[in-house]
Coordinates of C-alpha atoms in Angstrom, one line a residue:
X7 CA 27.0 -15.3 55.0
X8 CA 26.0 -11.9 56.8
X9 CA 26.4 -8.8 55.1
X10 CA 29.5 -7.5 56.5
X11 CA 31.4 -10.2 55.3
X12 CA 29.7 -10.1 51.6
X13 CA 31.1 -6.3 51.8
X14 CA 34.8 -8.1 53.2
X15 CA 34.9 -10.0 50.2
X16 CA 34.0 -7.5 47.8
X17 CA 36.2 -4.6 49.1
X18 CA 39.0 -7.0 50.1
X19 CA 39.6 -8.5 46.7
X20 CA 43.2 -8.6 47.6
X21 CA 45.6 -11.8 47.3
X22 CA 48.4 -10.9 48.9
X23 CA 51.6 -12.1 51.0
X24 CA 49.2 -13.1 54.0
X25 CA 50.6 -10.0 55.8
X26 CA 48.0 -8.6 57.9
X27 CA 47.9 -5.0 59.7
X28 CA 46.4 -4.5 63.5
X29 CA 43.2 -1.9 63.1
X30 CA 44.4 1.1 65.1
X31 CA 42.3 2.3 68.1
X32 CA 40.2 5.3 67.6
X33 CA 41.7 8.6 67.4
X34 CA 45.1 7.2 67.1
X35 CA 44.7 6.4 62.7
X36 CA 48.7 6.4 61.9
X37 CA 50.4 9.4 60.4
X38 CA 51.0 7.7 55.9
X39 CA 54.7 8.3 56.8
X40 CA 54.4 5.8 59.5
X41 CA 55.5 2.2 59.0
X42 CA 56.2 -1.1 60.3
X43 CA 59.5 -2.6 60.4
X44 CA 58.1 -5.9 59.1
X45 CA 56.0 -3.2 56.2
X46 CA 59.4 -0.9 55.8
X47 CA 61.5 -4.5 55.0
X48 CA 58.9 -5.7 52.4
X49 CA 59.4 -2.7 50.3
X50 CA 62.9 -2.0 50.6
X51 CA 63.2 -5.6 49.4
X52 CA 60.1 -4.5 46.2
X53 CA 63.0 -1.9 45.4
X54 CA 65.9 -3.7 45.8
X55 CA 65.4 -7.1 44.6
X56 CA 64.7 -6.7 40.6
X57 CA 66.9 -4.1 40.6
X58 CA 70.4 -5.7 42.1
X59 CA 68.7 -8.8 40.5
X60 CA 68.9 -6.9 36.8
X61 CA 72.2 -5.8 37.2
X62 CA 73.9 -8.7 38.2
X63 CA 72.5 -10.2 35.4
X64 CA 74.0 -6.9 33.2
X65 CA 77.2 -7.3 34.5
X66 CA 77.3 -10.8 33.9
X67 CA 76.3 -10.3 30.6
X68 CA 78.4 -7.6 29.8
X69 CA 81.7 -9.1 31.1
X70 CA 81.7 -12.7 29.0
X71 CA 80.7 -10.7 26.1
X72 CA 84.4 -8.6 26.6
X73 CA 85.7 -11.6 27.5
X74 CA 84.6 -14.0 24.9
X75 CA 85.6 -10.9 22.2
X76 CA 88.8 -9.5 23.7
X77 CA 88.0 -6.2 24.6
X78 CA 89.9 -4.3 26.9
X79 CA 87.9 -4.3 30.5
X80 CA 88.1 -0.4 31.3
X81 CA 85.6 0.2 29.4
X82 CA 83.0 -2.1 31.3
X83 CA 81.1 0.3 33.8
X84 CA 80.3 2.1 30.6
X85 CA 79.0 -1.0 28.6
X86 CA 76.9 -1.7 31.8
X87 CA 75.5 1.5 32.1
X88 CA 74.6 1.6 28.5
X89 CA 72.6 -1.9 28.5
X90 CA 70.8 -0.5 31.5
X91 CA 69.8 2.0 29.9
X92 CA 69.3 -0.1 26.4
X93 CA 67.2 -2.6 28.5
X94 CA 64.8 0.2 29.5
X95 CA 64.2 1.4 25.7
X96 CA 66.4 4.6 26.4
X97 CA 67.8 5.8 22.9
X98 CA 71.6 5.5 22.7
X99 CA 74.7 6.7 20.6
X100 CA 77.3 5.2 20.0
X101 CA 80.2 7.1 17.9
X102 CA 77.6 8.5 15.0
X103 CA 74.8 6.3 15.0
X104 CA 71.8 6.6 16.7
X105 CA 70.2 3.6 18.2
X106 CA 66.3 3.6 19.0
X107 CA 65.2 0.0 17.7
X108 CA 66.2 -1.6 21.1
X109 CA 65.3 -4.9 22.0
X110 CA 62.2 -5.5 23.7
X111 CA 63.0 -9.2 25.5
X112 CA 65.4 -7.6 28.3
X113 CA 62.4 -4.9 29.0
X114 CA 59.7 -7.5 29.3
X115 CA 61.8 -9.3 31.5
X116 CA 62.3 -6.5 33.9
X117 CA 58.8 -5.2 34.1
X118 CA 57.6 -8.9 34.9
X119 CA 60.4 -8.9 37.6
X120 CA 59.1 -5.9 39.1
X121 CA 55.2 -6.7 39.1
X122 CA 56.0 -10.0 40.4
X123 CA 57.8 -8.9 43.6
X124 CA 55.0 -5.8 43.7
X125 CA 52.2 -8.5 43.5
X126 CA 53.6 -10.8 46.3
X127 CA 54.2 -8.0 48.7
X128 CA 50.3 -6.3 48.4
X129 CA 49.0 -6.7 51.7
X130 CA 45.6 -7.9 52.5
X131 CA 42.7 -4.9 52.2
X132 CA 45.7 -2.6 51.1
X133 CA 44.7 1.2 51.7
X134 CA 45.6 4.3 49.3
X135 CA 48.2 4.8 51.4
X136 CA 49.9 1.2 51.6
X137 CA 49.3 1.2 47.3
X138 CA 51.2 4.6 47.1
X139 CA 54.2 3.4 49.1
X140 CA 54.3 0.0 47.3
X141 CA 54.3 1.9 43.9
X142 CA 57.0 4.3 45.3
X143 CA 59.2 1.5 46.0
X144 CA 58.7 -0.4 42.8
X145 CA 59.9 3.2 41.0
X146 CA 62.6 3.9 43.7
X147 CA 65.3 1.3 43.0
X148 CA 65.2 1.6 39.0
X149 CA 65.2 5.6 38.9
X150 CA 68.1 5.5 41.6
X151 CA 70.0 3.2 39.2
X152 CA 68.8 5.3 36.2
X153 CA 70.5 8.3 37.8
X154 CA 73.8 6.1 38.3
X155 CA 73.8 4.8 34.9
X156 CA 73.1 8.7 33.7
X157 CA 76.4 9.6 35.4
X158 CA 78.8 6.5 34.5
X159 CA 78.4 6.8 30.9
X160 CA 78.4 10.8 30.9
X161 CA 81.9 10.3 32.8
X162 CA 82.8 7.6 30.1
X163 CA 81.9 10.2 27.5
X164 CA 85.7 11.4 27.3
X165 CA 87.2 7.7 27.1
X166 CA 84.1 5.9 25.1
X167 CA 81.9 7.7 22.3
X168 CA 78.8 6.7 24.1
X169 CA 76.2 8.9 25.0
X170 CA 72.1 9.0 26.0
X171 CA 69.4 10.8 25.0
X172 CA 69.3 12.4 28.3
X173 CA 67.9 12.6 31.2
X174 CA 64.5 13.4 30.7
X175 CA 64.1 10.7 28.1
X176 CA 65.9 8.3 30.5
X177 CA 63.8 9.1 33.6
X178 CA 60.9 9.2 31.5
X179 CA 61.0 5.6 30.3
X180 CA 62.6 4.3 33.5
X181 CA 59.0 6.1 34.9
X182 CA 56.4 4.3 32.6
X183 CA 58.1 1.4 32.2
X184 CA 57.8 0.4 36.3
X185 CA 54.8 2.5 36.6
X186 CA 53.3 -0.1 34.3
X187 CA 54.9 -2.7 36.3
X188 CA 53.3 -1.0 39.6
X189 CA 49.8 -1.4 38.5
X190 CA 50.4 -4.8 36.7
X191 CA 51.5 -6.1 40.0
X192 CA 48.9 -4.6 42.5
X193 CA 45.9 -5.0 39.8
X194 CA 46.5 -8.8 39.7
X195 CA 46.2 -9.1 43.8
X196 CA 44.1 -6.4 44.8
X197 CA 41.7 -5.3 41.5
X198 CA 39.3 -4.2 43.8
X199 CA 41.4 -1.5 46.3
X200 CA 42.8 0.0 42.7
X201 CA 39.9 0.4 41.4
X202 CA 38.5 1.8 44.3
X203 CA 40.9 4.9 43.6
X204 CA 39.4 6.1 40.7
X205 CA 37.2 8.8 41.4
X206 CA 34.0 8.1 38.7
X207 CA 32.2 4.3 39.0
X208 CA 33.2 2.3 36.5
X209 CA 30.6 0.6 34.7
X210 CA 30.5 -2.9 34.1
X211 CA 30.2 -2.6 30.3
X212 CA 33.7 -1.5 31.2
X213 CA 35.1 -4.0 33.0
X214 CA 33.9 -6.5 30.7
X215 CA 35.1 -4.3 27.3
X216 CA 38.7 -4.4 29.2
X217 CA 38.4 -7.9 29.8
X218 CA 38.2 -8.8 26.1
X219 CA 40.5 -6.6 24.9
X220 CA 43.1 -8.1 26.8
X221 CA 42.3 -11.6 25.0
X222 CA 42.1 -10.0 21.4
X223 CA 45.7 -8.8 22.1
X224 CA 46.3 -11.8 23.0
X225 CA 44.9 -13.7 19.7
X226 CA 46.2 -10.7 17.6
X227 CA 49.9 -11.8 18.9
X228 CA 49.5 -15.5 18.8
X229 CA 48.5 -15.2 14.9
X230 CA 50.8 -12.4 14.3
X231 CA 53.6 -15.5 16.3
X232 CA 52.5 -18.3 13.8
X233 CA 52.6 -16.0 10.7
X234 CA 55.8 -15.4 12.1
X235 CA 57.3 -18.9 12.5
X236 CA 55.6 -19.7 9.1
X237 CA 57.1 -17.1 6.7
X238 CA 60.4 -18.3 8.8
X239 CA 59.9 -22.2 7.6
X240 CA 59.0 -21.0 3.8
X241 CA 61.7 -18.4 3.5
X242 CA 64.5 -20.9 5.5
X243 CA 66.7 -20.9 2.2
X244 CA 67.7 -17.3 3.4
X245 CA 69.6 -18.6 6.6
X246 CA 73.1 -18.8 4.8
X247 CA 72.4 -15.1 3.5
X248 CA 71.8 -13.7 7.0
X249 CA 74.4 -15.2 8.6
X250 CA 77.3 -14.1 6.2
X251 CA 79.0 -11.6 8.0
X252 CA 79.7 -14.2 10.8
X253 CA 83.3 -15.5 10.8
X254 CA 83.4 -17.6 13.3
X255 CA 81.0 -19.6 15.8
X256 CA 81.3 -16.7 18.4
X257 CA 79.9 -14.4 15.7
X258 CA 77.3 -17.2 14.8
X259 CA 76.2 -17.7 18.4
X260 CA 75.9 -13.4 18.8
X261 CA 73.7 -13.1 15.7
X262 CA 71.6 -15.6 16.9
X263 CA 71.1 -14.2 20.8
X264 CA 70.4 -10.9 19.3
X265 CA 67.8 -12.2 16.7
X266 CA 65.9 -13.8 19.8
X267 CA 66.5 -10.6 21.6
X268 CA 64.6 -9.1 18.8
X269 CA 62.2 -11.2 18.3
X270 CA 59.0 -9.8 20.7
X271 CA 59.7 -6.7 17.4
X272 CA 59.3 -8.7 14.7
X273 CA 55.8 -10.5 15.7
X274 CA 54.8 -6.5 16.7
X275 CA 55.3 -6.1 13.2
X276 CA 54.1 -9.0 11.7
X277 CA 50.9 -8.0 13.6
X278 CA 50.7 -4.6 11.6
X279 CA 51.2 -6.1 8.8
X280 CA 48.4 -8.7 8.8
X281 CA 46.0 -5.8 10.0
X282 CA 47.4 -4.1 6.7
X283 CA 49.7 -1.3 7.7
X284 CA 53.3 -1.7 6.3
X285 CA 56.2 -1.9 8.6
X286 CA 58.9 1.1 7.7
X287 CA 62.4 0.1 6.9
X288 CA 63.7 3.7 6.0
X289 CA 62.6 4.3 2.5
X290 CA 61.5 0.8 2.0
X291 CA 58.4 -0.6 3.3
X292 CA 56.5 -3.7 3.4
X293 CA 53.0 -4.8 3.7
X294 CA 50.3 -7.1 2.4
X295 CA 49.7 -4.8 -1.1
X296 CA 53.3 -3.9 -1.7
X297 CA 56.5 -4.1 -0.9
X298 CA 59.3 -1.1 -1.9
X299 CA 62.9 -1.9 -1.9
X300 CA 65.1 -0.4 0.8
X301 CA 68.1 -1.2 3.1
X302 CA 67.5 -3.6 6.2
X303 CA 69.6 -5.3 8.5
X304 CA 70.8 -8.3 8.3
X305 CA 69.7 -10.3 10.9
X306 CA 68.3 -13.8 11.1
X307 CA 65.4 -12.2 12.9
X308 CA 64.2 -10.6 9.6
X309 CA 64.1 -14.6 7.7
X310 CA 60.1 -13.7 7.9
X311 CA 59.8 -10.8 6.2
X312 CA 58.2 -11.2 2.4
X313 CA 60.1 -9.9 -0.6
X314 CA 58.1 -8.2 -3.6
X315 CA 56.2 -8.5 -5.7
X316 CA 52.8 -8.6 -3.1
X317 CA 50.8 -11.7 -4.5
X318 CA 47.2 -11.4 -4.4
X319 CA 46.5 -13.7 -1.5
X320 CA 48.2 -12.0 0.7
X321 CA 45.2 -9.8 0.7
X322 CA 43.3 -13.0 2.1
X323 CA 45.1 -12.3 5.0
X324 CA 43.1 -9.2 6.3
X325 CA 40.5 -12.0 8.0
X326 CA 42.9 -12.7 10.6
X327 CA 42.7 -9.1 12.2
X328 CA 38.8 -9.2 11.7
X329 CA 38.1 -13.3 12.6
X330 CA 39.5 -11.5 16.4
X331 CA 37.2 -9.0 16.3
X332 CA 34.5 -11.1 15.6
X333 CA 35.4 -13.7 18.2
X334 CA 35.0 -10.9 20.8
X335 CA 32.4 -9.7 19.7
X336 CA 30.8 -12.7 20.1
X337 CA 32.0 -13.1 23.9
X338 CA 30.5 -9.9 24.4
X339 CA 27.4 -10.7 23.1
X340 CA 27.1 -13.9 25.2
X341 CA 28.1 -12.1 28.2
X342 CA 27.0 -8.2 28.1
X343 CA 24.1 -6.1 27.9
X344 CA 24.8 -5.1 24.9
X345 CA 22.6 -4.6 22.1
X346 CA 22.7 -3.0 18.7
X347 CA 21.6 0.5 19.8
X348 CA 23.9 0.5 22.8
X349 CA 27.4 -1.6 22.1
X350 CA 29.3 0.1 24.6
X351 CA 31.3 -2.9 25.6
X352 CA 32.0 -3.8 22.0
X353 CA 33.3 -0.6 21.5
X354 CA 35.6 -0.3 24.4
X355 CA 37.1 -3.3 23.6
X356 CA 37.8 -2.4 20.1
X357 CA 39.4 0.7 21.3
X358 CA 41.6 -0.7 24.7
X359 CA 42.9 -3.5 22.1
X360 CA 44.0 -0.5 19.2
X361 CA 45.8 0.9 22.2
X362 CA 47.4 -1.8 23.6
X363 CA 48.6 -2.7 20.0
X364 CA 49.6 1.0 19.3
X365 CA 51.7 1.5 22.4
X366 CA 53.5 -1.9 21.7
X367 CA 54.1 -0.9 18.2
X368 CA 55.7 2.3 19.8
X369 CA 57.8 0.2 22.0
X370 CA 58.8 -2.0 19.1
X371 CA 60.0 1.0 16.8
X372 CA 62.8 3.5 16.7
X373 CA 65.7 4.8 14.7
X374 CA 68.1 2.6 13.5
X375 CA 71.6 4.0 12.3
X376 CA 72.0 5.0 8.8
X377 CA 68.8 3.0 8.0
X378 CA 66.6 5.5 9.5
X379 CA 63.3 4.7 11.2
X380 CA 62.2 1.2 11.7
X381 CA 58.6 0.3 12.6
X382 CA 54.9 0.3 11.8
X383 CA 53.2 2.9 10.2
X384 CA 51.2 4.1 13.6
X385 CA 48.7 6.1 11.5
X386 CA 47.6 3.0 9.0
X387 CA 47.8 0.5 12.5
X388 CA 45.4 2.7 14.7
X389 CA 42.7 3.5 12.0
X390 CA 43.1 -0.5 10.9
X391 CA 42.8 -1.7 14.0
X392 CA 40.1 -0.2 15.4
X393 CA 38.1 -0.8 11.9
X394 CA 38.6 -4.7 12.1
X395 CA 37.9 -4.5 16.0
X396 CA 35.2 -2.4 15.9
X397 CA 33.3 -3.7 13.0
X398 CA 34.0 -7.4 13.4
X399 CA 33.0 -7.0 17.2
X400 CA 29.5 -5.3 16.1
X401 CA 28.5 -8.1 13.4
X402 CA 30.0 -10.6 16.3
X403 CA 28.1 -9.4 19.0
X404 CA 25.0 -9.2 16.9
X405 CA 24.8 -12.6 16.0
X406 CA 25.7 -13.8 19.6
X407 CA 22.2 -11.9 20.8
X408 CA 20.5 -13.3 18.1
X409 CA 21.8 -16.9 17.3
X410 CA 23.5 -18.1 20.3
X411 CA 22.2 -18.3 24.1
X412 CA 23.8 -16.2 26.5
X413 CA 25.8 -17.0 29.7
X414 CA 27.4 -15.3 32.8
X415 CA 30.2 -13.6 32.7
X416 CA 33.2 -15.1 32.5
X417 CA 35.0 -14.3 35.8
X418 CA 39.2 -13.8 35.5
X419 CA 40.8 -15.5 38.0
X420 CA 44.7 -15.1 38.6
X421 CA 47.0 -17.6 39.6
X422 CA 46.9 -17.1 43.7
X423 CA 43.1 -17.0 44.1
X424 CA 43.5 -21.0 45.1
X425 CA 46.0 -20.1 47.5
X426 CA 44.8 -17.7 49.7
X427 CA 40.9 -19.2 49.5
X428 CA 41.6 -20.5 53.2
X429 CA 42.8 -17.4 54.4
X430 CA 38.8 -15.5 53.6
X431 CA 37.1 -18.7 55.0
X432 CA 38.8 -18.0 58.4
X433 CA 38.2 -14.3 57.8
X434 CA 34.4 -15.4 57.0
X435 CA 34.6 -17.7 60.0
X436 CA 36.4 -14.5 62.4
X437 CA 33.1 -12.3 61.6
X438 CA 30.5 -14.7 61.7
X439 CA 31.7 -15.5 65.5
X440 CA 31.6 -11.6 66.0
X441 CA 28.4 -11.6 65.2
X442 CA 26.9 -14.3 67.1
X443 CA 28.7 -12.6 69.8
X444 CA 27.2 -9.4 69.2
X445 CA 23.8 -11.4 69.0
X446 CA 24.5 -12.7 72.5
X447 CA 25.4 -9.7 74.1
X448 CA 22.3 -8.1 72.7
X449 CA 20.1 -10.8 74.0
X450 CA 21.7 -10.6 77.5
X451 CA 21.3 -7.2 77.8
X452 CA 17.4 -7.2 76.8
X453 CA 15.9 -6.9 80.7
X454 CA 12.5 -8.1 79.6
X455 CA 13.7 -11.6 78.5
X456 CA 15.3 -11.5 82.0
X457 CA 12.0 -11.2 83.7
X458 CA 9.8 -13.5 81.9
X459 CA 11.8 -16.2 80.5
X460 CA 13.0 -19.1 83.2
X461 CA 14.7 -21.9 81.9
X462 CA 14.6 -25.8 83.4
X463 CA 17.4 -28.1 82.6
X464 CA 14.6 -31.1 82.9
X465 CA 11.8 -30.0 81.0
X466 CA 9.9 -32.5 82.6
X467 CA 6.5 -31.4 84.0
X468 CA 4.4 -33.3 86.6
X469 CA 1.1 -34.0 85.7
X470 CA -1.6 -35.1 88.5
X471 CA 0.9 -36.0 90.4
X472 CA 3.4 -38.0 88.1
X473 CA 6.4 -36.4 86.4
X474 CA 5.9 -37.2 82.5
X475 CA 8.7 -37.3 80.4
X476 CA 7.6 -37.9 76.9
X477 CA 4.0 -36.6 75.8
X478 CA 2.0 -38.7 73.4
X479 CA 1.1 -36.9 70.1
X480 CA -3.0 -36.5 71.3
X481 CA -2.0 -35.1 74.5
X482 CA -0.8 -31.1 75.1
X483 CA -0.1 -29.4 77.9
X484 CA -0.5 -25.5 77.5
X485 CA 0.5 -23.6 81.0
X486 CA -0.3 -19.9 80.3
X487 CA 1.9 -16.6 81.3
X488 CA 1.3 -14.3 84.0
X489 CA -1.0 -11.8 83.0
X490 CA -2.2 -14.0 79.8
X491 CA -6.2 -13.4 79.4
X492 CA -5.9 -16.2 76.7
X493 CA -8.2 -19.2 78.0
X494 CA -7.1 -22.6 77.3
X495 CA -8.7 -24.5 74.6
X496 CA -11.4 -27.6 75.6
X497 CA -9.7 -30.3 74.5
X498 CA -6.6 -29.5 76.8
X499 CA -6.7 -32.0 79.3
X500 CA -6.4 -31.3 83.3
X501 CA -2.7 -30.2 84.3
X502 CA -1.6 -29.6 87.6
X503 CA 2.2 -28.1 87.8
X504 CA 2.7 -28.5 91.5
X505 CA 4.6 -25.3 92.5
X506 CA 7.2 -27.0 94.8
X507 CA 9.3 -28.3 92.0
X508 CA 10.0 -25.1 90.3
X509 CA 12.6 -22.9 91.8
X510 CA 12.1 -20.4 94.6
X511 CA 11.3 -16.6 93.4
X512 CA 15.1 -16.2 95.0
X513 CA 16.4 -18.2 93.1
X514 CA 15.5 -17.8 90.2
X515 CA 18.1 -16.3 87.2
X516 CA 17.7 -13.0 86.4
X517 CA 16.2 -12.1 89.1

């Protein structure tokens, strides 16, 4: 493979919908406000789509829940508007209470909506340009239905005691929320043109660091999920308690939904808790070395949580948080540079995972009613977090270099790379044929090759007389170039090329 299309591949690095734009001629590079019909439908459909798609879904939602309950109907553009906004994490009020703790399954629903239709319409070798359009369409539809939903339920303030937290609080969640959704979506088809925009190289301790971080999230929540379903098995004589406000099966069947709805909080939680922060229930709290008495809700969600008095294994539990550090660290150490004077990978991925978690945590919190604030204890998580990270990525990485052999790194492939492998071998295939042609065009236009070099369909040559076809392996035949002064060797035998056969001096190509 030539070089230009080693640098194809590498810039490319885009997966996308197969789309693919004309160059422009030179001097005419289009204006960015400039675009396609076929480009201008893609991304009214990347701001339509998840958004008419999430509120159909709303209004569905919202009207068997009146129906199924008996409440009167002119107060439905309200309830939408308010589980829009719920379903974005925007902070609501309804009468006197304050509700923050919001659900997070509707959110991660509609952010995976939105980077799914932003990831399928990324064009191939997107430019800045075609990146900040896609990204202003993701935003576009949601902040558009935002500012609807901001003006139903201030309207329905007089009729309903509903109201938001406000605009800039709506707007700003709306903003990160899709933002997130934005890069999720263009990152997973074209890593390569977004990185491209940042300004600094990134080193590959970096990318590496990033890469592990994202699976120690990922362990972190799959433990923090089985302690869960665990503590739910050993504690299932509670399920009669938490369902005894229910009066009927509609009641039953509610409680339920919302505990699912809940339940991407509750393994947040039971994530802080096994790194050994406690999880805030007003003036209660609970975590692995105590548990203080306070009001919670009842919900069949909150079957896990432990009741006091703390035992003393729970304490055992703090491996789980450090077992994930030290199973990064030892990918790292298999697959970096690093070394114990210079753990730079180790340490960014101790601190992109103590992000990741605290932003989550952040996500999964808020007030609750009379209750008060409901969440981790951010301080405890971040200094936790990066502590079992950190240090159990250090004494993992250090045995790695020093016990286990090392291998390449680990390459993370999405989903598409299989299907649109075809689509570079025929761009491979495009520039190796414009190179050969730009080969040939160079050789054509060389006028010495012209000049000296005749070619013969037959190569045969007649020799004293007799055209031979084949030469045996002891016999050569050495005819030298005009102007040669190199003198045949002895053992050459006698050649005659009789003139007539060869083409006339007019005739001859290149001429």
């Amino acid at each position: 493979m030539s070089s230009r299309n080693a640098l194809v591949r590498r810039t490319s690095g885009s997966r996308g919908t197969g789309e693919t734009v004309a160059p422009s001629p030179p001097g005419h590079d289009p204006v960015w406000w400039s675009l396609s019909p076929e480009r201008a439908r893609t991304l009214l459909l990347v701001a339509a789509r998840p958004t008419i798609t999430a509120l159909a879904a709303t209004v569905l939602l919202v009207l068997v829940v009146m129906l199924t309950t008996g409440t009167d109907l002119t107060s439905a553009p309200a309830a939408v508007a308010a589980t829009w906004l719920a379903a974005h994490q925007v902070p609501l009020t309804v009468g006197r209470t304050t509700l923050g703790l919001l659900p997070l399954v509707p959110t991660i629903v509609l952010v995976w909506l939105a980077a799914r239709e932003c990831a399928r319409a990324v064009p191939h070798r997107p430019t800045p340009v075609e990146l900040g359009w896609l990204a202003g369409a993701v935003l576009a539809g949601p902040l558009l239905m935002t500012a609807v939903c901001l003006a139903v339920t201030g309207d329905a303030a007089g009729v309903t005691p509903l109201e938001s937290s406000g605009p800039f609080a709506a707007f700003g969640w709306v903003f990160v929320l899709y933002l997130f959704a934005a890069a999720a979506g263009i990152g997973g088809r074209a890593w390569g043109s977004l990185c491209a925009l940042v300004p600094i190289e990134i080193p590959q301790w970096a990318v590496l660091g990033a890469r592990a971080a994202r699976r120690t999230v990922l362990r972190m929540l799959g433990c923090a999920a089985l302690a869960t379903v665990i503590s739910f098995f050993a504690h299932l004589s509670r399920l009669d308690g938490a369902f005894r406000q229910a009066h009927n099966v509609t009641d039953v069947l509610g409680m339920s939904l919302l505990s699912l709805l809940y339940l991407p909080n509750v393994v947040i939680g039971a994530a802080g808790i096994l790194s050994g922060a406690a999880v805030l229930f007003g003036a209660g709290s609970v975590g692995l070395f105590g548990v203080t008495g306070g009001h919670m809700p009842v919900l069949p969600a909150l079957i896990p949580v432990p009741e006091g008095p703390a035992s003393a294994w729970w304490a055992a539990l703090l491996l789980i948080p450090l077992a994930v550090g030290v199973l990064g660290g030892i990918e790292l150490g298999r697959t970096s540079d690093d070394r114990p004077g210079a753990p730079w990978a180790t340490l960014t991925c101790a601190a992109l995972s103590t992000l990741t978690l605290l932003m989550l945590a952040i996500l999964g919190s808020g007030q609750l009613g009379a209750i008060g604030w409901v969440g981790v204890d951010l301080l405890m998580l971040v200094v936790l977090m990066v502590t079992w990270f950190g240090f159990g990525g250090f004494v993992g990485m250090v045995f790695a270099r020093r016990f286990l052999a090392p291998t390449a790194p680990v390459e993370d492939y999405d989903e598409y790379d299989d299907e649109y492998e075809d689509d570079y071998d025929y761009e491979d295939d495009y520039y190796d044929e414009y190179d050969d042609e730009e080969e040939h065009d160079d050789e054509d236009d060389d006028p010495a090759e012209h000049t000296d070099a005749v070619e013969y369909d037959d190569p045969a040559v007649e020799v004293d007389g007799e055209l031979v076809e084949d030469f045996d392996d002891d016999l050569e035949v050495s005819i030298a170039a005009p102007g040669s002064t190199d003198e045949p060797a002895d053992d050459i035998v006698d050649a005659e090329v009789v003139e007539s056969d060869l083409p006339d001096e007019d005739e001859t190509p290149g001429r």
